[in-house]
Coordinates of C-alpha atoms in Angstrom, one line a residue:
M1232 CA 0.0 0.0 0.0
K1233 CA 1.0 3.7 -0.2
A1234 CA 1.9 5.7 2.9
V1235 CA 3.3 9.2 3.3
Q1236 CA 6.4 9.2 5.5
I1237 CA 8.9 11.7 6.8
M1238 CA 12.4 10.6 5.6
G1239 CA 14.3 13.3 7.5
F1240 CA 13.4 16.5 9.3
G1241 CA 12.9 19.7 7.2
T1242 CA 10.5 21.4 4.8
A1243 CA 7.7 19.7 3.0
D1244 CA 10.2 18.3 0.5
V1245 CA 11.1 15.6 3.0
L1246 CA 7.7 13.9 2.6
R1247 CA 7.7 10.7 0.5
I1248 CA 4.9 8.5 -0.7
N1249 CA 6.4 5.0 -0.1
D1250 CA 5.3 1.4 -0.7
V1251 CA 4.9 -0.3 2.6
D1252 CA 3.3 -3.5 3.9
R1253 CA -0.3 -3.3 4.7
P1254 CA -0.7 -3.6 8.4
A1255 CA -2.9 -6.1 10.2
P1256 CA -4.9 -5.3 13.3
G1257 CA -3.9 -7.0 16.6
A1258 CA -6.1 -7.7 19.6
G1259 CA -8.3 -4.7 20.4
E1260 CA -7.4 -2.8 17.1
V1261 CA -9.1 -1.9 13.9
L1262 CA -7.7 -1.6 10.4
V1263 CA -9.2 1.4 8.6
S1264 CA -9.2 2.0 4.9
V1265 CA -8.5 5.7 4.8
G1266 CA -10.7 8.0 2.6
A1267 CA -9.2 11.3 3.8
T1268 CA -6.9 13.0 6.3
S1269 CA -6.2 16.6 7.0
V1270 CA -3.2 18.8 7.6
N1271 CA -2.7 19.8 11.2
G1272 CA -0.1 21.8 13.1
H1273 CA 1.0 18.6 14.7
D1274 CA 2.0 17.1 11.4
V1275 CA 4.1 20.2 10.4
I1276 CA 5.8 20.4 13.8
V1277 CA 6.8 16.7 13.7
R1278 CA 8.0 17.0 10.2
S1279 CA 10.1 20.1 11.0
G1280 CA 11.9 18.3 13.8
E1281 CA 10.7 20.7 16.5
V1282 CA 9.5 17.9 18.7
K1283 CA 12.2 15.3 18.3
M1284 CA 11.8 14.3 22.0
M1285 CA 8.3 13.1 21.1
S1286 CA 8.7 11.8 17.6
G1287 CA 12.3 10.3 18.0
R1288 CA 14.9 10.5 15.3
R1289 CA 14.4 7.1 13.7
F1290 CA 13.0 7.3 10.2
P1291 CA 10.6 6.8 8.5
I1292 CA 7.9 8.6 10.6
G1293 CA 4.3 8.4 9.5
V1294 CA 2.3 11.5 8.6
G1295 CA -1.4 12.3 9.3
L1296 CA -2.8 12.8 12.8
D1297 CA -6.4 12.2 11.8
F1298 CA -8.3 10.1 9.3
A1299 CA -11.8 9.2 8.1
G1300 CA -12.7 6.0 6.3
T1301 CA -14.2 2.6 6.6
V1302 CA -13.3 -0.4 8.8
A1303 CA -11.4 -3.0 6.7
A1304 CA -10.7 -5.5 9.5
T1305 CA -10.9 -5.9 13.2
G1306 CA -8.7 -7.7 15.7
A1307 CA -9.7 -10.1 18.4
G1308 CA -12.0 -8.7 21.0
V1309 CA -13.3 -5.8 18.9
E1310 CA -17.2 -6.0 19.0
S1311 CA -18.2 -2.3 18.4
Y1312 CA -17.2 -2.1 14.8
R1313 CA -17.8 -4.3 11.7
V1314 CA -16.1 -4.4 8.3
G1315 CA -17.6 -1.6 6.2
D1316 CA -18.5 0.7 9.1
R1317 CA -17.7 4.4 8.4
V1318 CA -15.4 5.7 11.2
W1319 CA -13.2 8.6 12.0
G1320 CA -10.4 8.9 14.5
M1321 CA -6.8 9.8 15.3
V1322 CA -3.5 8.1 15.8
H1323 CA -2.0 8.8 19.2
P1324 CA -0.2 12.2 19.0
R1325 CA 2.5 11.4 21.5
Q1326 CA 3.5 8.0 20.0
R1327 CA 5.8 7.3 17.2
H1328 CA 4.2 5.9 14.0
S1329 CA 5.9 4.7 10.9
V1330 CA 2.5 4.7 9.2
A1331 CA -0.2 7.2 10.3
G1332 CA -3.4 8.7 8.8
A1333 CA -1.9 9.8 5.4
A1334 CA -1.9 6.2 4.1
E1335 CA -4.2 3.8 2.3
Y1336 CA -4.7 1.9 5.5
V1337 CA -4.0 2.6 9.2
V1338 CA -4.2 0.4 12.3
V1339 CA -5.3 2.0 15.6
S1340 CA -6.7 0.9 18.9
A1341 CA -10.5 0.6 18.8
N1342 CA -10.7 3.3 21.5
R1343 CA -9.3 5.8 19.1
V1344 CA -12.2 5.6 16.6
A1345 CA -15.9 6.3 16.5
H1346 CA -18.7 5.9 14.0
A1347 CA -18.5 9.0 11.7
P1348 CA -21.6 11.1 11.2
A1349 CA -23.7 9.5 8.5
D1350 CA -24.3 12.7 6.5
L1351 CA -20.6 13.7 6.2
S1352 CA -18.3 12.6 3.3
S1353 CA -14.9 11.4 4.1
V1354 CA -13.5 14.8 3.2
E1355 CA -15.9 16.6 5.5
A1356 CA -15.3 14.1 8.3
A1357 CA -11.6 14.4 8.2
S1358 CA -11.9 18.2 8.5
L1359 CA -13.6 17.9 11.8
V1360 CA -11.7 15.2 13.7
V1361 CA -8.9 17.3 15.3
A1362 CA -10.7 20.7 14.9
G1363 CA -14.0 19.6 16.4
A1364 CA -12.4 17.6 19.2
T1365 CA -10.0 20.3 20.1
A1366 CA -12.6 23.0 20.2
L1367 CA -14.9 20.9 22.3
I1368 CA -12.3 20.0 24.8
A1369 CA -11.2 23.6 25.0
L1370 CA -14.6 25.1 25.6
R1371 CA -16.4 22.3 27.6
D1372 CA -13.6 20.7 29.6
S1373 CA -10.8 23.3 29.9
V1374 CA -12.6 26.7 30.4
H1375 CA -16.1 25.4 31.1
L1376 CA -17.9 28.0 29.0
A1377 CA -21.3 28.9 30.5
D1378 CA -24.4 30.3 28.9
G1379 CA -24.2 34.1 28.3
E1380 CA -20.5 34.5 28.7
R1381 CA -18.4 36.7 26.4
V1382 CA -16.0 34.7 24.3
L1383 CA -13.1 35.7 22.1
V1384 CA -11.9 33.2 19.5
R1385 CA -8.5 34.2 18.2
G1386 CA -7.5 32.8 14.9
A1387 CA -11.2 32.2 14.3
A1388 CA -10.9 31.3 10.5
G1389 CA -8.7 28.3 11.0
G1390 CA -9.8 24.7 11.6
V1391 CA -10.0 24.9 15.3
G1392 CA -11.2 28.5 15.2
T1393 CA -14.2 27.9 12.9
A1394 CA -15.2 24.9 15.1
A1395 CA -14.8 27.0 18.3
V1396 CA -16.9 29.7 17.0
Q1397 CA -19.7 27.3 16.2
L1398 CA -19.6 25.5 19.5
A1399 CA -19.3 28.6 21.6
H1400 CA -22.4 29.9 19.9
S1401 CA -24.2 26.7 20.4
M1402 CA -23.3 26.8 24.1
G1403 CA -24.8 30.2 24.5
G1404 CA -21.7 32.3 24.4
H1405 CA -21.5 35.8 23.0
V1406 CA -18.8 35.2 20.4
T1407 CA -16.3 37.7 19.2
A1408 CA -14.2 36.3 16.3
L1409 CA -10.7 37.8 15.6
A1410 CA -9.7 37.0 12.0
R1411 CA -9.1 38.5 8.7
D1412 CA -11.8 41.0 7.8
R1413 CA -12.6 39.1 4.5
H1414 CA -13.8 36.2 6.6
A1415 CA -16.4 38.2 8.4
G1416 CA -19.3 36.8 6.4
L1417 CA -18.5 33.2 7.0
L1418 CA -17.8 33.7 10.7
T1419 CA -21.0 35.6 11.1
D1420 CA -22.8 32.7 9.4
L1421 CA -21.1 30.2 11.8
G1422 CA -22.4 32.1 14.8
A1423 CA -20.0 34.9 15.6
D1424 CA -21.9 37.9 17.1
E1425 CA -19.0 40.2 16.2
V1426 CA -16.0 39.9 13.8
L1427 CA -12.9 42.0 14.4
D1428 CA -10.0 42.4 11.8
Y1429 CA -6.9 41.1 13.5
G1430 CA -4.8 43.4 11.2
S1431 CA -6.2 46.5 12.6
T1432 CA -7.4 45.5 16.1
T1433 CA -5.0 45.4 19.0
S1434 CA -5.5 43.5 22.3
D1435 CA -5.9 46.7 24.3
Q1436 CA -8.9 47.8 22.1
I1437 CA -11.1 44.9 23.0
G1438 CA -12.6 43.1 26.0
P1439 CA -13.1 42.3 28.7
F1440 CA -13.9 38.6 28.0
D1441 CA -15.0 35.8 30.2
V1442 CA -13.3 33.3 28.0
I1443 CA -10.5 33.5 25.4
V1444 CA -9.8 30.6 23.1
D1445 CA -6.4 31.2 21.4
T1446 CA -5.2 29.2 18.3
V1447 CA -2.3 31.5 17.5
G1448 CA 0.1 31.1 20.3
S1449 CA 1.7 34.6 20.4
E1450 CA 1.0 37.7 22.5
L1451 CA -0.6 35.5 25.1
N1452 CA 0.1 37.8 28.0
C1453 CA -1.4 40.7 26.2
Y1454 CA -4.7 38.9 25.6
R1455 CA -4.8 37.4 29.1
S1456 CA -4.9 40.9 30.3
R1457 CA -8.2 41.3 28.6
L1458 CA -9.9 38.7 30.8
A1459 CA -12.6 39.8 33.1
K1460 CA -12.5 38.9 36.8
G1461 CA -12.8 35.1 37.0
G1462 CA -12.1 34.9 33.2
R1463 CA -10.4 31.8 31.7
M1464 CA -8.0 31.5 28.7
V1465 CA -6.9 28.4 26.8
T1466 CA -4.4 28.2 24.0
V1467 CA -3.8 25.4 21.5
G1468 CA -1.2 27.3 19.5
L1469 CA 1.9 26.1 21.2
S1470 CA 5.4 27.7 20.7
A1471 CA 8.4 28.3 22.9
S1472 CA 7.1 31.8 23.7
A1473 CA 3.6 30.3 24.4
L1474 CA 5.1 27.8 26.9
G1475 CA 6.9 30.6 28.7
A1476 CA 3.6 32.7 29.0
I1477 CA 1.7 29.6 30.2
A1478 CA 4.3 28.9 33.0
A1479 CA 4.4 32.6 34.0
S1480 CA 0.6 32.8 34.1
S1481 CA 0.3 30.0 36.7
V1482 CA 0.2 32.5 39.6
H1483 CA -3.0 34.1 38.3
G1484 CA -5.6 31.6 39.5
S1485 CA -8.5 31.2 37.1
R1486 CA -6.9 33.8 34.8
R1487 CA -3.9 31.6 34.1
I1488 CA -3.4 30.4 30.5
R1489 CA -4.5 26.8 30.1
T1490 CA -3.4 24.4 27.4
F1491 CA -3.7 20.7 26.6
S1492 CA -2.8 18.2 23.9
A1493 CA -5.9 17.1 22.1
N1494 CA -5.9 13.3 22.3
P1495 CA -9.6 12.3 22.0
E1496 CA -10.7 8.8 22.4
T1497 CA -14.0 7.3 21.4
S1498 CA -16.2 9.2 23.8
V1499 CA -15.1 12.6 22.6
L1500 CA -15.4 11.6 19.0
R1501 CA -18.9 10.4 19.6
D1502 CA -19.7 13.8 21.3
V1503 CA -18.4 15.6 18.2
A1504 CA -20.5 13.3 16.0
D1505 CA -23.6 14.2 18.1
L1506 CA -22.9 17.9 17.6
V1507 CA -22.7 17.4 13.8
T1508 CA -25.9 15.5 13.8
S1509 CA -27.7 18.1 15.9
G1510 CA -26.6 20.9 13.6
S1511 CA -24.3 22.6 16.1
L1512 CA -21.2 21.9 14.2
R1513 CA -20.5 21.8 10.4
P1514 CA -17.4 21.2 8.4
V1515 CA -15.4 24.1 6.9
V1516 CA -13.0 22.9 4.1
D1517 CA -10.6 25.4 2.6
S1518 CA -9.1 23.1 -0.1
V1519 CA -8.8 19.4 -1.1
Y1520 CA -5.6 17.7 -2.4
P1521 CA -4.9 14.2 -3.6
L1522 CA -2.3 12.2 -1.7
A1523 CA 0.2 12.8 -4.4
D1524 CA 0.1 16.5 -3.6
I1525 CA 0.4 16.3 0.2
A1526 CA 3.6 18.3 0.2
T1527 CA 1.7 21.1 -1.6
A1528 CA -1.0 20.9 1.2
H1529 CA 1.7 21.2 3.9
Q1530 CA 3.1 24.3 2.1
A1531 CA -0.3 25.9 1.9
F1532 CA -0.9 25.2 5.6
E1533 CA 2.4 26.9 6.4
R1534 CA 1.6 30.0 4.3
G1535 CA -1.4 30.7 6.5
G1536 CA -4.6 32.4 5.6
V1537 CA -6.5 29.1 5.7
V1538 CA -10.3 29.1 6.1
G1539 CA -11.2 25.9 7.9
K1540 CA -9.1 22.9 6.9
H1541 CA -6.8 21.6 4.1
V1542 CA -7.9 18.0 3.4
V1543 CA -6.0 15.3 1.6
T1544 CA -7.9 12.5 -0.1
V1545 CA -6.5 9.0 -0.2
P1546 CA -7.7 6.9 -3.2
R1547 CA -6.6 3.4 -3.6
S1548 CA -3.4 3.1 -5.7
S1549 CA -3.2 6.8 -5.5
V1550 CA 0.4 7.2 -6.9

């Protein structure tokens, strides 16, 4: 089968589509025939070599944190899924994989997949796995957004941002989206009550907010200062400066900057599927690339300006 692998740390040019053996599921595992995956910051950071402590230095390294497809086989003890079931899921972000979601087939533990929403295509489903789960964990489990609270979503036009705007709206928040001005129409349609142009709006001009969801990872202390008394802030845009700001904010009680590594198991993926089914969450796809052009998809992600997600389709015998 075909699988995208990192053959050395660097730019998108280090990605290769290699012929590898098709994996077989062990006990408690499922083999998924992948229909689509998406490009995530995690994939780019691993490829660049910024997290060698996590990924290791032994090549090849698999690419693709998330996936959507159908069950091709199940291992012993798996009773929740049958061959042909449409599923979505993630590989473990803190484990090394020689084959991951950007492949014709991927093997994962059964507790890392869930049945995908019936009305979504593989492309649409792949766009929501990481984005939907991250936004849900941030708002529901990290900052505990309550009805009527004022919410700022920073980086609102990206994958996590568009999901966070929708979920904050569905949870009763008054949502301010910070993004490029040209995305105002889409973000308003997704549920934003107000859209501010990040190019002409500084942190000292806005607020206060009860909740801030940051997907950018810079100027965190400036935005934390815009929290109301008892306000909460969470960032999913990690960088060296972000980690320093997170550590320094630990003395501020509820107004500290929270973060987490999205690592959803079946229960969270089911919750995201329920939100899709109820109409509270819908996919936002910026562009779709065939597997052969995954390096181009990575380059587009790194240029920024994305609206929603870059998705990569995985047809059989794709290269």
